[in-house]
Tab-separated table of C-alpha atoms in Angstrom:
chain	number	residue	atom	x	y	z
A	1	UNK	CA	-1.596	-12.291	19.215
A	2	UNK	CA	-4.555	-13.715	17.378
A	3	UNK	CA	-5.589	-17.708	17.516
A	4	UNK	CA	-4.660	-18.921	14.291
A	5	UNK	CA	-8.365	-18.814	11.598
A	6	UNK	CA	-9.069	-21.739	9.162
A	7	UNK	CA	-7.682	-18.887	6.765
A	8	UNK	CA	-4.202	-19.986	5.727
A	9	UNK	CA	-2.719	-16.407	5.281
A	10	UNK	CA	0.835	-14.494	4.800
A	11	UNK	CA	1.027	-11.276	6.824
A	12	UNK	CA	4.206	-9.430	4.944
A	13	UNK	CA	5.366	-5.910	5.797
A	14	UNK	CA	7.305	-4.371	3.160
A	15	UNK	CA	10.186	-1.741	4.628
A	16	UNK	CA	12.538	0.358	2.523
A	17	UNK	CA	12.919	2.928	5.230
A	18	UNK	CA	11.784	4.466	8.831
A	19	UNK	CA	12.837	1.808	11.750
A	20	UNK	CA	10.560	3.453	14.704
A	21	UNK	CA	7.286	3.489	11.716
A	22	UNK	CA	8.513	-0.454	11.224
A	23	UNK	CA	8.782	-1.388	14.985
A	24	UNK	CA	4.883	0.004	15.324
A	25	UNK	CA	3.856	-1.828	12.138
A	26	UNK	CA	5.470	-4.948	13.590
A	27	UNK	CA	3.509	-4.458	16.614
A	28	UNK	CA	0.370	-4.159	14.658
A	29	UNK	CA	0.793	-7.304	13.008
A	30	UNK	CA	1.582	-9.506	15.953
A	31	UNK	CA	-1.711	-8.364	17.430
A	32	UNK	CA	-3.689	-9.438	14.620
A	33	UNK	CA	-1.528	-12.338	13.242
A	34	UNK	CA	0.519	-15.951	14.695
A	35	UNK	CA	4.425	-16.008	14.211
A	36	UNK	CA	4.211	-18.798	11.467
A	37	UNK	CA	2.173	-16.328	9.451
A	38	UNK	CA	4.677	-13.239	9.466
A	39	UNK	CA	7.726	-12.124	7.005
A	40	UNK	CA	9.003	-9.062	6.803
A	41	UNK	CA	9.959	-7.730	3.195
A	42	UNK	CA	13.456	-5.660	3.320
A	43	UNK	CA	13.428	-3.630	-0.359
A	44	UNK	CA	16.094	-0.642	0.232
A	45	UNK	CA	19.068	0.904	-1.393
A	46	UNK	CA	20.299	1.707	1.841
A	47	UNK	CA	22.402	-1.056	3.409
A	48	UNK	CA	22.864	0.424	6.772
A	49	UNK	CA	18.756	0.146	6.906
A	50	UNK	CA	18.923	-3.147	5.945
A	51	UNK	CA	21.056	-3.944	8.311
A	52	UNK	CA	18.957	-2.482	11.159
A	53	UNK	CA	15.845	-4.079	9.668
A	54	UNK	CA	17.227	-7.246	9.739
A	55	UNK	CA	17.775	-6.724	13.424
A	56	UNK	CA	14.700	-5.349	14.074
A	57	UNK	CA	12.704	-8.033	12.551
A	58	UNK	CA	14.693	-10.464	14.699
A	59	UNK	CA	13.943	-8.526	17.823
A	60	UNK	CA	9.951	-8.525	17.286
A	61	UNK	CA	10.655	-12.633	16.076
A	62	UNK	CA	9.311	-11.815	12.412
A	63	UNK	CA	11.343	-14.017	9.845
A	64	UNK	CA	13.224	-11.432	7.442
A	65	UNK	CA	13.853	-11.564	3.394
A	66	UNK	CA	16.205	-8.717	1.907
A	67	UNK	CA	14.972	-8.796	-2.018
A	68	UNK	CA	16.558	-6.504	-4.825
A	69	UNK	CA	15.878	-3.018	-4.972
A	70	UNK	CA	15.846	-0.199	-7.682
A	71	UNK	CA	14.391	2.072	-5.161
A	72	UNK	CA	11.015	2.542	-6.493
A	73	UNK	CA	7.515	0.799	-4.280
A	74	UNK	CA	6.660	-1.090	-7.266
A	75	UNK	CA	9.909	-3.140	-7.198
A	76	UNK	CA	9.440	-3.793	-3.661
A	77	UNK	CA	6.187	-4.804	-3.922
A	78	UNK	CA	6.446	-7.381	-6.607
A	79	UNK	CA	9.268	-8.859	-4.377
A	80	UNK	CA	6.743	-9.467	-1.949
A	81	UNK	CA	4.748	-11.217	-4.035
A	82	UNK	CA	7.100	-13.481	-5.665
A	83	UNK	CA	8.073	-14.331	-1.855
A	84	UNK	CA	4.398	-15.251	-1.417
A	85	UNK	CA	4.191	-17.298	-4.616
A	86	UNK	CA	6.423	-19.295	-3.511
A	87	UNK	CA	5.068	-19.904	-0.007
A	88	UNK	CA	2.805	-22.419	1.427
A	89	UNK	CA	0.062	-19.754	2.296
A	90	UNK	CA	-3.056	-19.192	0.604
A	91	UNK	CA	-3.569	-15.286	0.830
A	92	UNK	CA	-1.242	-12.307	1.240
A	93	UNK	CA	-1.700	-9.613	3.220
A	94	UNK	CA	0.415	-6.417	1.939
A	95	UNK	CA	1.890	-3.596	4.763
A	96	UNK	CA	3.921	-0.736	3.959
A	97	UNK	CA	6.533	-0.860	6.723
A	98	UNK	CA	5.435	2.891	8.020
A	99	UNK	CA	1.573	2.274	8.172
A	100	UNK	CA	-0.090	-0.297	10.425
A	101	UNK	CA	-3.220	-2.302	11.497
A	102	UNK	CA	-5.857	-1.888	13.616
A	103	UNK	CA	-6.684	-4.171	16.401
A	104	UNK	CA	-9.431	-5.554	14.756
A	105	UNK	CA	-8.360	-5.557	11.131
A	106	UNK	CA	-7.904	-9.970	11.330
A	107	UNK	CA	-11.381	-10.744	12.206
A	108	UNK	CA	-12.541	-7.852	9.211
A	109	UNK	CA	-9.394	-9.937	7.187
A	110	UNK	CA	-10.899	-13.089	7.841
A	111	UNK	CA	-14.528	-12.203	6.962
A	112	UNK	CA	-13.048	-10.606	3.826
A	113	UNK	CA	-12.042	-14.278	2.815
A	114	UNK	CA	-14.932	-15.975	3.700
A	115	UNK	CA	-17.784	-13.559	1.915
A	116	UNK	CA	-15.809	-12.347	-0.968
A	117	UNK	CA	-14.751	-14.375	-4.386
A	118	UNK	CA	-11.581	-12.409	-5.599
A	119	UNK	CA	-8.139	-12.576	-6.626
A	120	UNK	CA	-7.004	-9.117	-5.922
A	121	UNK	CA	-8.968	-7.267	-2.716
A	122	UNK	CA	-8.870	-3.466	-2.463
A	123	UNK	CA	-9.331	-1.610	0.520
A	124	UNK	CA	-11.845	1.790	-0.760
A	125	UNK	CA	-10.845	4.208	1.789
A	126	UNK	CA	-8.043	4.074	4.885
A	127	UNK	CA	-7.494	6.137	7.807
A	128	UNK	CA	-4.827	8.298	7.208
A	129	UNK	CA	-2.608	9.450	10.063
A	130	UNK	CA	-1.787	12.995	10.431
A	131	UNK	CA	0.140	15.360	12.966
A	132	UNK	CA	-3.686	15.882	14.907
A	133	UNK	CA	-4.679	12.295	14.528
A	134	UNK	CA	-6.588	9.743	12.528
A	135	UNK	CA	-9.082	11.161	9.881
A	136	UNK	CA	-10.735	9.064	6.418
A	137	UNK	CA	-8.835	9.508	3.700
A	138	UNK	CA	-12.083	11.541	2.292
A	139	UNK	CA	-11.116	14.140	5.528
A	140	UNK	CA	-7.542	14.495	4.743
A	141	UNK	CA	-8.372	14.868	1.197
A	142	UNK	CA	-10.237	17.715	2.125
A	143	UNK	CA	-7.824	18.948	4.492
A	144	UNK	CA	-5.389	22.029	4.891
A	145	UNK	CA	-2.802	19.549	6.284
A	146	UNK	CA	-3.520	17.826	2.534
A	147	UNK	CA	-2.704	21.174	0.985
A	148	UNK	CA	0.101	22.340	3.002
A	149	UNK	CA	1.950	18.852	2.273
A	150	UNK	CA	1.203	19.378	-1.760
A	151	UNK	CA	2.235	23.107	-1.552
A	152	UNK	CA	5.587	21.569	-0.351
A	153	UNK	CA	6.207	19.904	-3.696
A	154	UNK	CA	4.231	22.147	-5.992
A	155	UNK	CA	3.773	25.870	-6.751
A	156	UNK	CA	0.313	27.262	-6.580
A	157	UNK	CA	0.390	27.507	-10.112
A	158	UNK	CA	0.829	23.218	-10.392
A	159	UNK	CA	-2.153	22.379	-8.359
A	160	UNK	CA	-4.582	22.686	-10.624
A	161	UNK	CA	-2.469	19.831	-12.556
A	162	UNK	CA	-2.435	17.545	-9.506
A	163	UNK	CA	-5.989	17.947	-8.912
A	164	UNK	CA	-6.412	17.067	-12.738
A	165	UNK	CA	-4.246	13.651	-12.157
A	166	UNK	CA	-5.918	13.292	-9.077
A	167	UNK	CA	-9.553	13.086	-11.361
A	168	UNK	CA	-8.022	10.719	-13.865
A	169	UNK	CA	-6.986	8.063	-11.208
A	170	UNK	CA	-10.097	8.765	-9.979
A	171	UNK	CA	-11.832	6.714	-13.294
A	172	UNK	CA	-10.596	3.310	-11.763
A	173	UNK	CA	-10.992	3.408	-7.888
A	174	UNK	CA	-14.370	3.058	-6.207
A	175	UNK	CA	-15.359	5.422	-3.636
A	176	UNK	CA	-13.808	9.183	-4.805
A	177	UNK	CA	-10.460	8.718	-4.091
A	178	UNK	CA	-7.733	8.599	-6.540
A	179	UNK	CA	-6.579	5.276	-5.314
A	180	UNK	CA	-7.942	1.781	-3.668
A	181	UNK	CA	-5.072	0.453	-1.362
A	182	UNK	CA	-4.165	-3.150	-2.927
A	183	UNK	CA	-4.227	-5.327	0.487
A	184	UNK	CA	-5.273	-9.156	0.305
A	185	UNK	CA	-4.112	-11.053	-2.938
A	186	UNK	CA	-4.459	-15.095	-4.019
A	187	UNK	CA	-1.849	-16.804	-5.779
A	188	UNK	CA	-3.616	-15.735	-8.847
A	189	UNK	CA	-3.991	-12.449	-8.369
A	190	UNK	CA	-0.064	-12.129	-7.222
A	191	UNK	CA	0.440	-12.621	-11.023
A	192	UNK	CA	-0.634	-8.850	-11.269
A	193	UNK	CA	2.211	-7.480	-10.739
A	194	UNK	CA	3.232	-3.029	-9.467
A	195	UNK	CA	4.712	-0.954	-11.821
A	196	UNK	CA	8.564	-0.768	-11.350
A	197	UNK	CA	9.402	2.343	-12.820
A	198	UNK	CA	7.789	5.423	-11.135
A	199	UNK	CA	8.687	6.615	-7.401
A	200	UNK	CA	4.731	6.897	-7.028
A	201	UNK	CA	1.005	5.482	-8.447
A	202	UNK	CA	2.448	2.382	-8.256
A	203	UNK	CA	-1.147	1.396	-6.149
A	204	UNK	CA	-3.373	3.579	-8.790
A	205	UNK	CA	-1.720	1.760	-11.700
A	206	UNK	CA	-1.881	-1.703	-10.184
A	207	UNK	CA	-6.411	-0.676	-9.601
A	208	UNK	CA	-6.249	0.013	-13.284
A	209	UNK	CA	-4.190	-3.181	-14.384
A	210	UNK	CA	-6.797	-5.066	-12.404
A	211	UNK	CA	-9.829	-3.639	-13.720
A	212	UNK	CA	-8.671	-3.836	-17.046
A	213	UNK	CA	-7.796	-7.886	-17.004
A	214	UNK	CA	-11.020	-9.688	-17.631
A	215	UNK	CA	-9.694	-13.157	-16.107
A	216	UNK	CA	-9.191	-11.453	-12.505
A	217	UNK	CA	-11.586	-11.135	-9.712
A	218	UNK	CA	-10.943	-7.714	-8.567
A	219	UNK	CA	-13.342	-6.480	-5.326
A	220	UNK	CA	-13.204	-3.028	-4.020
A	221	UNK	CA	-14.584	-2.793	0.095
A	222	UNK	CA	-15.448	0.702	1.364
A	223	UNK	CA	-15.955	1.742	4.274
A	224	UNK	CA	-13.369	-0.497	6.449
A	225	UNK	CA	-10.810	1.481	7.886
A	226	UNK	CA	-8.777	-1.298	8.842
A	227	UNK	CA	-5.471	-0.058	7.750
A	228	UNK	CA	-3.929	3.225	8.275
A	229	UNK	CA	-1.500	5.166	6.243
A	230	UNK	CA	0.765	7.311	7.901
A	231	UNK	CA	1.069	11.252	6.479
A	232	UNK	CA	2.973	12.509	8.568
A	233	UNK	CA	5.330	13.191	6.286
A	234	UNK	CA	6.133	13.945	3.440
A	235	UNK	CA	5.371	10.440	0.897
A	236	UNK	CA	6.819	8.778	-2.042
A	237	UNK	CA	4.243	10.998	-4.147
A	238	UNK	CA	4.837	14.127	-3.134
A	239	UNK	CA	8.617	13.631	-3.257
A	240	UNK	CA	7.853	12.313	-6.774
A	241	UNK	CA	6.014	15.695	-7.604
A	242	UNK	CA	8.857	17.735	-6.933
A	243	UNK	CA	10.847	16.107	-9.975
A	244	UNK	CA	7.917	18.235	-12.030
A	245	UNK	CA	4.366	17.527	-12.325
A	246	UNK	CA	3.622	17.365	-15.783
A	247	UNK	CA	6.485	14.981	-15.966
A	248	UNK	CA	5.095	12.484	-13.319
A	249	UNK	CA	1.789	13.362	-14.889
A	250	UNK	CA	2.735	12.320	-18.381
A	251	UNK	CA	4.204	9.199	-17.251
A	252	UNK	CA	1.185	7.856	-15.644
A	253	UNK	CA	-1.117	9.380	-17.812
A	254	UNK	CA	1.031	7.015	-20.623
A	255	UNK	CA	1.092	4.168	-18.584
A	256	UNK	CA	-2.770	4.049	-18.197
A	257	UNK	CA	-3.319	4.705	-22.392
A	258	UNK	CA	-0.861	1.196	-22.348
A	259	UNK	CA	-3.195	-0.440	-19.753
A	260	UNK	CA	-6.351	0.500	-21.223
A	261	UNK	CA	-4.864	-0.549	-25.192
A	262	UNK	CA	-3.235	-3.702	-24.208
């Protein structure tokens, strides 16, 4: 566990599914975080999880809130930040319930804080977890493991159209990658709310929204592989594809032509 910084922060894991993913993420947390700072965020259709998350949380002594759920990320997501909103804390720090910290990502956290001005902070690139290990999200972009998992949801025939999304998103996130992983917020910047509708891009719609709302501080930091995303298998995006691609892709591509014409 970490001594408590001058920063007064909320550490709050989201978890919809996965209980062994949650008990490491829990574990991740406590080593960079103290108890008062902790909540876990239970957004699931699925009582039975809920049920076990609840008992989870209790087991690792993390506090627990079960919000509403429609079963989409964005939903969840805004959830946790209304919970933070009304909290005492300063700054949010957002988990997905199957990724997890590094040992060292509260002192990068804390220096975050005290050298950036922002309302909404972006992580640039993550490490991504995969069946041989931890590689940058450039790597796993770049990797058959990336392509196997795609040709899961897609024919050979759709990838060209995923790679095309892929390029769009790419217009608003920093560092080649078709999304920036939302991660610390302020109170004002937890009035940017996640898209509740789609099962995916929730992340690549909220770096648009952000970019494109001139009275938010939005800061992008590369190369601080603090958090890791677990690939393992199969995610919310690739499970989205499967419902079609040019559907998902016509829904975001929409949803960005809204952003950018508001």
């Amino acid at each position: 566990m970490k001594s408590v910084s001058k920063n007064n922060i909320l550490f709050a894991v989201l978890t919809s599914d996965k209980p062994e993913k949650l008990k490491r993420c829990l574990r991740s947390v406590n080593s960079n975080s103290s108890p008062h700072e902790r909540i876990v965020v239970i957004n699931t259709t699925d009582n039975d999880f809920a049920s076990l998350a609840s008992s989870i949380s209790t087991e690792y002594e993390f506090p627990f809130h079960i919000s509403e759920s429609n079963g989409t990320p964005g939903l969840g997501k805004n959830s946790v930040l209304d919970y933070f909103q009304e909290s005492d804390q300063d700054y949010l720090v957002l988990i997905d319930g199957d990724d997890y910290l590094t040992l060292d990502a509260r002192d990068e956290i804390d220096q975050f804080i005290e050298t950036h001005e922002f309302d909404v902070l972006a992580l640039g690139e993550t490490n991504v977890l995969i069946p041989d290990g931890e590689i940058s999200t450039r790597e796993w972009l770049r990797s058959r493991h990336f392509l196997r998992q795609i040709f899961k949801s897609v024919s050979r025939k759709e990838l060209s159209e995923v790679m095309s999304l892929f390029n769009e998103l790419k217009h608003y996130t920093t560092g080649g990658v078709p999304m920036n992983r939302p991660f610390i917020f302020t109170k004002k910047g937890a009035d940017v709310k996640f898209d509740e509708e789609l099962l995916a891009a929730e992340d690549s719609l909220h770096n648009a929204t952000c970019l494109n709302t001139d009275d938010i501080d939005y800061v992008v930091v590369e190369d601080s592989p603090i958090y890791v995303y677990d690939n393992t298998e199969l995610g919310r995006f690739h499970l989205a594809l499967k419902d079609g691609v040019n559907n998902l892709a016509d829904k975001i591509y929409g949803k960005l032509d809204a952003i950018k014409n508001r």
